[in-house]
Every structure is written in C-alpha cells, then in structure tokens.
Amino acid sequence: MEWLVLVLLIVLWRMHSSRLTELRGELEKQNELIRRLTGRLYTLETSTRPVPQAIVEPQPAGAPEPEWKPEPITAAPTPAPEPQSAQERYPSSEPVAPAYAEPILAGPSLGDRFEERLKGVDWEGLIGGSWLNAIGVLVLVVGISLFLGYALTELGPAGKIAIGVGVSATMLAAGVIVERKERYVIFGRGLLAGGWAALYFTVHAMHAVEAARVIESPLAGGVLLLAVACGMIAHSLRYRSQNLTLLAYASAFFALQLAPMSGLSIAGTIPLSISLLTISRHLRWPNIPIAGMVFTYFTFIFRYDPKELSPALGAATLYAYWLAFEIHDLLKLRAGFERSMKELTIFPLNAMLFVGTALMRIPPSTPEKSAYFLSTCAITFLISTMLRMRWKAVLIPSDHPLTGLLAQSHRIAISFASSLLGGALIRRFEAPKSEIGLLMEAQLLVLAGLRSGERFFCQVGAAVFGAALFDMMARDHQYGRLKLAGQDFSGWVPYIFWMAGQFYFNRWLTKQGRYYTWAAAVLLLTATAEMTRSEWTGVIWVSLGLLMVEVYLRSGWKEFRYQGVVTAALGFLGLFLINLAPEAERAMRYAVAGASGALLFYGMAFRLHRREGEAFPRDTATVSGSFLAALALWHLLPAPLVAMGWGLLGFILLETGLGTNNKWSRWQGHALIFSALIRLFIANFVITSETAGISHRILTVAPLLVLAWYAWKRTPGDIHWLDAFLRRTYTSTGVIVAGSLIRFEFGRSFAVLGWAAMMLVLLHFGLKRRDRDFLYQAYTLAAFAFFRGWATNFSSSLVIGVLTIAAFYAAQFRISRENRIPRTAFALAGSALLSILLYDKVSGSVLTIAWGAQGVALLLAGFAVRERALRLIGLGLFLICILKLFFYDLSKLETLNRIFSFIVLGLVMIGASWLYMRFREKIQRYL
C-alpha cells in the first residue's frame, strides 16, 4: 500500500511541476515562429529584383531583316548569393532561420515534437528540485506516522503528540519562509504539503491511535480533525494550484492508511471528501473530484475490515461517500454548467465504486440481507434518476458520442437502479417468484418510458425482460412439470406465454419497439416446441407464421411479415426433417402433419395473393406447400400410385398458375409432373400385376402420358425461355416414357415393331407441324429400333422383321427429297435390316444369291421411283456379294454351291448392267 501511494504522490507532483515545463515549451515555440517568419521575409526580399530588358540595336532603313537562327537552349545561370546574411541584416539575440527553412504550415513529425518537448528541459534541476523534494516529503510523513504509532514507546501519548505537532509546525513555518524566494518555490510548497499532512495525522492520532491517544471523546477528536482539514484546505486555496491541493489531500489520505483500524479512521475520510468537493465546486477544478473519489473509496477498501468493525458503520460510510459525490454532481447538473469529459464521468464512476466496494468489502451474512442492500441501492439510484430527469433540460448537447452518452446521466442512473433491483429480486426469491418480480419491474420501466417520453427506459425494460428469461432458463428445475392433453412439459411454459403476451402489449403501447415482437416470436416458438415435442411442432410453427402474416395484413406492421416468414420457414424445416425418413408405424401421422403444413402454406399464399410487393413470400409459401404435399403423398399412397398423386398435384398447380398468371405456380406444376414421370422408372415399370387383363403398368403410366401431352399443349413456348425448354423436355420425356412402356409391355422381340410405329407417328407430326423436336425424337427412336432389330435378328417372327423394314422404307418416302441425309439414312437402315433378315432366314449356300437378288430389287426400285440412294445401296450390295464370293464362298462352299453362286451372281450382275444400259438416257437425266 505504501508503494502505491508513493507512486500516486510522485505522479501528482510531476503534474504540478510539468506546468513550468509546458510554459517554457510555449516560449520556445513562439521564438521558433519568429525565426521562421524572419526567414520567410528575408527570402521574399532577396528574390524581388528588377528583370533586365534586352538591348536591341536599331536597324537602318531598308536594311534586310536579319535571318533568324535557332540558338541552343542553355540552363540559366544560378544567381550569386547576396553577400549580406540574414543575421547581418536583421540583428537579434536569436539566430535567424535560413531561406530554405520549412514552411510554417507544415506539421512537425512525432520525432520533432518529442525533441522539441525535451529541448530546454533542465533535467538536473527537475530531478534535484522537484522529484527529490516530493520523495523527501513523502519519506518524512511516513517517518512521522511510524514514529507516532510505533516508535518511541517510552514516551507517553502527550509526548508523542507534542513531537508530531512540533515537527508539523516546523515544516509549515519553513515552507512559508522558503516559498517566498522564487528560486525555492517548489521546495517550499512541498514542505507545506508535508507539514499539513503530518499535522492532520497527528490530530487524527489524538483519538484514533491507542499509543498516542490524548482525546477520549470521538466527537472532540472528529471536530478537531475537521478543523485541521479546513485549515489545510484554506491554506492550499491561497495558491490556486490544483496539483498542490491534490498533493495535500493525497498526503492526508495516505496518513489515514497508516493509522490503526477504527471507526474514526474510516469516518475521518468523510470531511476530507466533502472539503475536496467544495473546493472543486468553487474553483471549478475538474481533476479534484475524480482524484478525491479514488482516494476515498480506496482508503475504505484497504482500511475497513468487516470482522473488526460493524457492517452498519461500513454501509453508512459508503452511503456518505456516495451521497457526497452525488450531491456534487447534481448541483453541477442543476446549475447548468458546461461540463468537461472528466466531470461527466463523476456519476458513473461514483456509482461503480460505491456498488463494487460494498459488494467486495461488506459481504452479507444471508441472501435476504444482500437483497435488502441491493434494493436500498436501487431506491437511491431511482431517486437520483428522478432528479436528473427533472434537470436534464439544462444539458448542453455535444457532437462527441461519448460525451453525449455521459451527459445523459439519468439513463445511467436508471440502468443502475434496474440492475440492482433485479439482482435483489433474484437473491431474495426463488423461481418463479423472482421471474414474476422481474416481469413487473420490466413492465413498470416500459410504462415509465412511455409516460416520460424516454425511449431508453423502454429499452432498459426490454433488457430486464431478457434477464428474466435467462434466469428462467437457468433455474428451470425449480418450475416442476405440467401435463396437458397427454403432453408432459416444463412448468415455465405458462410464464413464457405470459411474457410473450407482455411483449405484444408493449409493442402496441410503444408503437416502435419492434424487438418486442421478435422476442415474442422466439418465445412462442420455444414454448410450443417444449409443449409438443412431436411431429406436430412444425405444423404449429407454420400456423404461427400464418397468424403473424395475417396480423401484418391487418395492421401493416412489417416486422410481422418477416417474423411470419421466418417462423413458417422453421416449421417447414421441422416438417421436412420428420418426413424425410419416418418410422414405419408413424408414417401416417407424419403424412397427415405434412399435409396439414402444406394446406397452411397454401393458405398463406392465398392471403398474399395479389398483394403488391409480396411476390417472394407468396411464391416461397407455394413452393413449401407443394414440397410438403409431395412428401405427404409419398407416405399416404401406395408406391405405384405416388406418381399419379404427384401428377394430379402438378396438374392442379399448373392450372392454378395459368389461371392466375403466376409463373412460379406453373413451374411447380411442371416440376411435380416431371417428378411423377421420373418416378415411373423407379416404381411403376416393374409392376407385374393386372386387373381385368389390363396391366397395372398401363393403368398408371398411360394417364401420366396423357398428362405430359396436356402439359405440353398448355405450355406456351414464346413467353419465357424456361417454358420453351419445358415444351421440349415434355416431348422428349414423353417419348422416353412411351418407348419404355412399349419395351416392358411388348417384350424384347415385339418392342422393335412398336418403336418403329412410334417413329412413323413422330415423323409424321414433325413434318406436318414443322417441329424439329419431333423430327429429332423420330430419328433417335429410329436408331434404337435399328439396333434392337440388329440385336434380335428378327429371329422370333418374320412378320415383325418385314413390318419393321417396311416402316423404315415408309419413313424414307415420307421425307421430302430436299432432306437428303435423313432420307438416305432411312433407306440405308431399311436395306441393312433386310440384309440382316436374309442373313438370318437364308442358308449360307445361297446367301450370296439372296443378297444379289436384293441388290437387283434395290436397283429396280431405284429406277422405278427415281431414288438414287436405293440404286447406290444396290450397287454397294453387289460389291459385298463379290467380295464374299471370292473371299468366303470360293474356299468355304461346296463345289456345286460355289458354281451356283457364281453363275447366279453373274447373271444378276449382267442383268443389272443391262438395266443401266437400257435406261442410260433416263439415268443421265436423274443424275
């Protein structure tokens, strides 16, 4: 403790002595400014010279003008410096700055300021004259205190007091004499401060110190101590030095630290504090109250022991401290003086030191006593709030945010009062009584804020509500359990509902506390989740969201709109999670909950329909409802009927979107229809059961094909790029589904015939409607039919092969001659399938002859219908026959068959040649 006070005294004395250094620094700055101005004046005078005019010789009359010749540009010679210096022209005691000195407006750097600060400082005089003096006074006061308390045990109390008074008087007299000489002013004032501190402690020891007690009456000792304090204050006021007065008070407080512990040693700080505040008020010294506050409370902290002194004495002393500084601040506030930042910190610092010191040094014996103390403090701060509210009109506004915050001292006071009263309620009562008290306190704060027009009171009330909620959650075990409709939940749920009702009521009262409704929404979500704890939690949350949206539509308060959207989104998340992978025995309940949530979302979308600016929440609600409805259908319906249920829901949404011109509803309908079509491949194509001879596969797939065709017809292709994409996707998906249905219904062998027929239909519609999508789908399906025919080799039925080949040739002739590539492709595919059919049905010995006959037929048909592609395919088939004849038949066939093959093939080729010769003119025309 001694070292702490030593450092404090040194700092205070350094503050006092630094004023002289600051004055010397200011003088140096003025001299530097004069030097710079002189340098600038010299620069201006030396640079102002007459400019010599060029000498031009007169030219005789009639003389030709001299021819101009460019001369090289050379640098101007640097003028010679003036021989006379600035020091010579402007003699002075100070050296003149040169012409190149830096401008006056240029700010000095940090290093320059540091050097300027240190320049001219007499460190030897500072250390020897100021610091050693302060340290010496401190050491002397400590010695006197120790002497009076513990040393010289052989002397009686009167002798000790006499020595202390003599030493104090000697120091005071020496200080008065020495300070008259200007050279020893600092040293003399240090002696004066030490003398007054020694005298104060000596008088204090007359009653408080057992070894030096000469006064038995506490009243007489206190009066004498007060008299000395007044004399010390009066003498310090003579010098009008704030730092000197602080040093004197610091010595007095430090002297009290060395005294034995007693009630008088604690109470002796009260007159010191009052006198200190009185000086500060009259002389308007801002540092005095803050320093005195720190001295006072720290003296109490280090000197008071509740085991030796009465707690009532400690509490009374603390209240006296707080009241003294509080009255000082209130008087300043009432007078309407413009206060600095330091003065504005008096009230909050006093409050924190008062409460913190009380809680640290006066521990209560029971929770009831601590509650009484906190409630008493809360009442005092409430009174302070009322007084500050009355005089707040005289506050001077400030642009600085921190200054403006500290100037609103009534807000700080109500914050302390509310916190202390809340702490008292929590300490005094168990749950739920403490929460009821906190709720009442918060409501009173809101009402007080409305009555006084102080919105901050309402905000403090909201903070108390939050404290009540936090305490409720922390002590939930004290509420017990409740039962309602077979549901077991915590006993704090009714209080949560009551608090939410209070929040909505306060929102209605304040007309601006939006945070109340957000907090109420959170409370309702928490309470309903605690009550249900089942699959119906999500449904209840969606219902709350719908109710909040309804309130928004009727009241126009936008926070209910956002709260409704957030609450409904949480409900959707809850329903989605429980429906994602439900238990088998609870699947029906989950499905019903999901369907209920979907209906609620659709209801929300209906209420937001045709409301300006509500497109996003409306569309989000429909998307959420559609998703939940699809999940519900997934759980409610058997697996083969889920696709039909999705398709029906998609049909309803599609028609709704078309009827209301809502693109989001249309797109949801499309998404569900496509989901239904995709699900067919998962659960419907594998069905093997039937009814009345009709496969369930057809009964479930055919309606969706009709739905896909209907959606394709109802979807415009020129409104949005997505609609055009959907039209194409519908045709492609329909073809895939129809082709898959043909494959599963007809089997591997007959599927190729169905695909071929479907190819002709698509080709017809594509050519008739000039729709490239149908054409491409027909081409794709033709490729599948070709490879399926090639893979099966038409082994099951000759009729299937013939009909499939005929379909390819029909497709060839259905396409116009302008489309050469697809027309030639169909001809080539049909001819290839015919060759494959011959390969499968004709034996190996006559295969060459059969292919040759096919080539002749292709030539004849090509001539007959004037189709060059058929003729070229026929010729190509002849080439294949020749290659087969020489590379296979010649070595593999028997002699008779080999001869027969050669002969027949030769005849065929001759006949073909004859045909070309016969129709040569026509062929030329065809070509």
CSV table of N, CA, C and O in Angstrom, one decimal, residues 108-158:
chain,number,residue,atom,x,y,z
A,108,PRO,N,5.0,19.4,-37.6
A,108,PRO,CA,6.2,18.7,-37.2
A,108,PRO,C,5.9,17.2,-37.1
A,108,PRO,O,4.7,16.8,-36.7
A,109,SER,N,6.8,16.4,-37.3
A,109,SER,CA,6.7,15.0,-37.1
A,109,SER,C,6.7,14.6,-35.6
A,109,SER,O,6.9,15.5,-34.8
A,110,LEU,N,6.4,13.3,-35.4
A,110,LEU,CA,6.4,12.8,-34.0
A,110,LEU,C,7.8,13.0,-33.4
A,110,LEU,O,7.9,13.4,-32.2
A,111,GLY,N,8.8,12.7,-34.1
A,111,GLY,CA,10.2,12.8,-33.6
A,111,GLY,C,10.5,14.3,-33.3
A,111,GLY,O,11.2,14.6,-32.3
A,112,ASP,N,10.1,15.2,-34.2
A,112,ASP,CA,10.4,16.6,-33.9
A,112,ASP,C,9.7,17.1,-32.7
A,112,ASP,O,10.2,17.9,-31.9
A,113,ARG,N,8.4,16.7,-32.5
A,113,ARG,CA,7.7,17.1,-31.3
A,113,ARG,C,8.3,16.6,-30.1
A,113,ARG,O,8.4,17.2,-29.0
A,114,PHE,N,8.8,15.3,-30.1
A,114,PHE,CA,9.5,14.7,-29.0
A,114,PHE,C,10.8,15.5,-28.6
A,114,PHE,O,11.0,15.8,-27.5
A,115,GLU,N,11.6,15.8,-29.7
A,115,GLU,CA,12.8,16.6,-29.4
A,115,GLU,C,12.5,18.0,-28.9
A,115,GLU,O,13.2,18.5,-28.0
A,116,GLU,N,11.4,18.6,-29.5
A,116,GLU,CA,11.0,19.9,-29.0
A,116,GLU,C,10.6,19.9,-27.6
A,116,GLU,O,10.8,20.8,-26.8
A,117,ARG,N,9.9,18.8,-27.2
A,117,ARG,CA,9.4,18.7,-25.8
A,117,ARG,C,10.6,18.5,-24.9
A,117,ARG,O,10.6,19.1,-23.8
A,118,LEU,N,11.6,17.8,-25.3
A,118,LEU,CA,12.8,17.6,-24.4
A,118,LEU,C,13.8,18.8,-24.4
A,118,LEU,O,14.6,18.9,-23.5
A,119,LYS,N,13.6,19.6,-25.5
A,119,LYS,CA,14.6,20.7,-25.6
A,119,LYS,C,14.4,21.8,-24.5
A,119,LYS,O,13.3,22.2,-24.3
A,120,GLY,N,15.4,22.1,-23.9
A,120,GLY,CA,15.3,23.2,-22.8
A,120,GLY,C,15.0,22.7,-21.5
A,120,GLY,O,14.8,23.5,-20.6
A,121,VAL,N,14.8,21.4,-21.3
A,121,VAL,CA,14.4,20.8,-20.0
A,121,VAL,C,15.7,20.7,-19.2
A,121,VAL,O,16.6,20.0,-19.6
A,122,ASP,N,15.7,21.2,-18.0
A,122,ASP,CA,16.8,21.1,-17.1
A,122,ASP,C,16.5,19.9,-16.2
A,122,ASP,O,15.9,19.9,-15.2
A,123,TRP,N,17.1,18.8,-16.7
A,123,TRP,CA,16.8,17.5,-16.0
A,123,TRP,C,17.5,17.5,-14.6
A,123,TRP,O,16.9,16.9,-13.7
A,124,GLU,N,18.6,18.1,-14.5
A,124,GLU,CA,19.3,18.2,-13.2
A,124,GLU,C,18.4,18.9,-12.2
A,124,GLU,O,18.2,18.5,-11.1
A,125,GLY,N,17.9,20.1,-12.7
A,125,GLY,CA,17.0,20.9,-11.8
A,125,GLY,C,15.7,20.2,-11.5
A,125,GLY,O,15.2,20.3,-10.4
A,126,LEU,N,15.2,19.5,-12.5
A,126,LEU,CA,13.9,18.8,-12.3
A,126,LEU,C,14.0,17.7,-11.3
A,126,LEU,O,13.2,17.6,-10.3
A,127,ILE,N,15.1,16.9,-11.4
A,127,ILE,CA,15.2,15.8,-10.5
A,127,ILE,C,15.6,16.2,-9.1
A,127,ILE,O,15.1,15.8,-8.1
A,128,GLY,N,16.6,17.2,-9.1
A,128,GLY,CA,17.1,17.6,-7.8
A,128,GLY,C,16.1,18.5,-7.1
A,128,GLY,O,16.0,18.5,-5.8
A,129,GLY,N,15.4,19.3,-7.8
A,129,GLY,CA,14.5,20.3,-7.2
A,129,GLY,C,13.1,19.8,-6.9
A,129,GLY,O,12.5,20.2,-5.9
A,130,SER,N,12.5,19.0,-7.9
A,130,SER,CA,11.1,18.6,-7.8
A,130,SER,C,10.9,17.2,-7.2
A,130,SER,O,10.3,17.0,-6.2
A,131,TRP,N,11.6,16.3,-7.9
A,131,TRP,CA,11.3,14.9,-7.6
A,131,TRP,C,11.9,14.6,-6.2
A,131,TRP,O,11.2,13.9,-5.4
A,132,LEU,N,13.1,15.0,-5.9
A,132,LEU,CA,13.7,14.7,-4.6
A,132,LEU,C,13.0,15.4,-3.5
A,132,LEU,O,12.8,14.8,-2.4
A,133,ASN,N,12.4,16.6,-3.8
A,133,ASN,CA,11.6,17.3,-2.8
A,133,ASN,C,10.3,16.5,-2.5
A,133,ASN,O,10.0,16.3,-1.3
A,134,ALA,N,9.7,16.0,-3.5
A,134,ALA,CA,8.4,15.2,-3.3
A,134,ALA,C,8.7,13.9,-2.5
A,134,ALA,O,8.0,13.5,-1.6
A,135,ILE,N,9.8,13.3,-2.9
A,135,ILE,CA,10.1,12.0,-2.3
A,135,ILE,C,10.5,12.2,-0.8
A,135,ILE,O,10.2,11.5,0.1
A,136,GLY,N,11.3,13.3,-0.6
A,136,GLY,CA,11.7,13.6,0.7
A,136,GLY,C,10.5,13.9,1.6
A,136,GLY,O,10.5,13.5,2.8
A,137,VAL,N,9.5,14.7,1.1
A,137,VAL,CA,8.4,15.0,1.9
A,137,VAL,C,7.6,13.7,2.3
A,137,VAL,O,7.1,13.5,3.4
A,138,LEU,N,7.5,12.8,1.3
A,138,LEU,CA,6.8,11.6,1.5
A,138,LEU,C,7.5,10.7,2.5
A,138,LEU,O,6.8,10.2,3.5
A,139,VAL,N,8.8,10.7,2.5
A,139,VAL,CA,9.5,9.9,3.4
A,139,VAL,C,9.4,10.4,4.8
A,139,VAL,O,9.2,9.7,5.8
A,140,LEU,N,9.4,11.8,4.9
A,140,LEU,CA,9.2,12.4,6.2
A,140,LEU,C,7.9,12.2,6.8
A,140,LEU,O,7.8,11.9,8.0
A,141,VAL,N,6.8,12.2,6.0
A,141,VAL,CA,5.5,12.0,6.5
A,141,VAL,C,5.4,10.5,7.0
A,141,VAL,O,4.8,10.3,8.1
A,142,VAL,N,5.9,9.6,6.3
A,142,VAL,CA,5.9,8.2,6.7
A,142,VAL,C,6.7,8.0,8.0
A,142,VAL,O,6.2,7.3,8.9
A,143,GLY,N,7.8,8.7,8.1
A,143,GLY,CA,8.5,8.6,9.4
A,143,GLY,C,7.8,9.1,10.5
A,143,GLY,O,7.8,8.6,11.6
A,144,ILE,N,7.1,10.3,10.4
A,144,ILE,CA,6.3,10.9,11.5
A,144,ILE,C,5.2,9.9,11.9
A,144,ILE,O,4.9,9.7,13.1
A,145,SER,N,4.6,9.3,10.8
A,145,SER,CA,3.4,8.4,11.2
A,145,SER,C,3.9,7.2,11.9
A,145,SER,O,3.3,6.8,12.9
A,146,LEU,N,5.0,6.6,11.5
A,146,LEU,CA,5.6,5.5,12.2
A,146,LEU,C,6.1,5.8,13.6
A,146,LEU,O,5.9,5.1,14.5
A,147,PHE,N,6.6,7.0,13.7
A,147,PHE,CA,7.1,7.5,15.0
A,147,PHE,C,6.0,7.6,16.0
A,147,PHE,O,6.0,7.2,17.1
A,148,LEU,N,4.9,8.2,15.5
A,148,LEU,CA,3.8,8.4,16.4
A,148,LEU,C,3.1,7.1,16.8
A,148,LEU,O,2.5,7.0,17.9
A,149,GLY,N,3.1,6.2,15.9
A,149,GLY,CA,2.3,5.0,16.1
A,149,GLY,C,3.1,3.9,16.8
A,149,GLY,O,2.5,3.2,17.7
A,150,TYR,N,4.3,3.8,16.5
A,150,TYR,CA,5.0,2.6,16.9
A,150,TYR,C,6.4,2.9,17.6
A,150,TYR,O,6.9,2.1,18.4
A,151,ALA,N,7.0,4.0,17.2
A,151,ALA,CA,8.3,4.3,17.8
A,151,ALA,C,8.1,5.0,19.1
A,151,ALA,O,7.1,5.5,19.5
A,152,LEU,N,9.3,5.2,19.7
A,152,LEU,CA,9.3,6.0,21.0
A,152,LEU,C,8.3,5.5,22.0
A,152,LEU,O,7.5,6.2,22.5
A,153,THR,N,8.3,4.2,22.2
A,153,THR,CA,7.4,3.6,23.1
A,153,THR,C,7.5,4.1,24.6
A,153,THR,O,6.6,4.0,25.4
A,154,GLU,N,8.7,4.6,24.9
A,154,GLU,CA,8.9,5.1,26.2
A,154,GLU,C,8.2,6.4,26.5
A,154,GLU,O,8.0,6.8,27.6
A,155,LEU,N,7.9,7.2,25.4
A,155,LEU,CA,7.2,8.4,25.5
A,155,LEU,C,5.7,8.2,25.8
A,155,LEU,O,5.1,7.2,25.2
A,156,GLY,N,5.1,9.0,26.5
A,156,GLY,CA,3.6,8.9,26.7
A,156,GLY,C,2.9,9.5,25.5
A,156,GLY,O,3.4,10.0,24.6
A,157,PRO,N,1.6,9.4,25.5
A,157,PRO,CA,0.8,9.9,24.4
A,157,PRO,C,1.0,11.4,24.2
A,157,PRO,O,1.1,11.9,23.1
A,158,ALA,N,1.0,12.1,25.3
A,158,ALA,CA,1.2,13.6,25.2
A,158,ALA,C,2.5,13.9,24.5
A,158,ALA,O,2.6,14.8,23.7
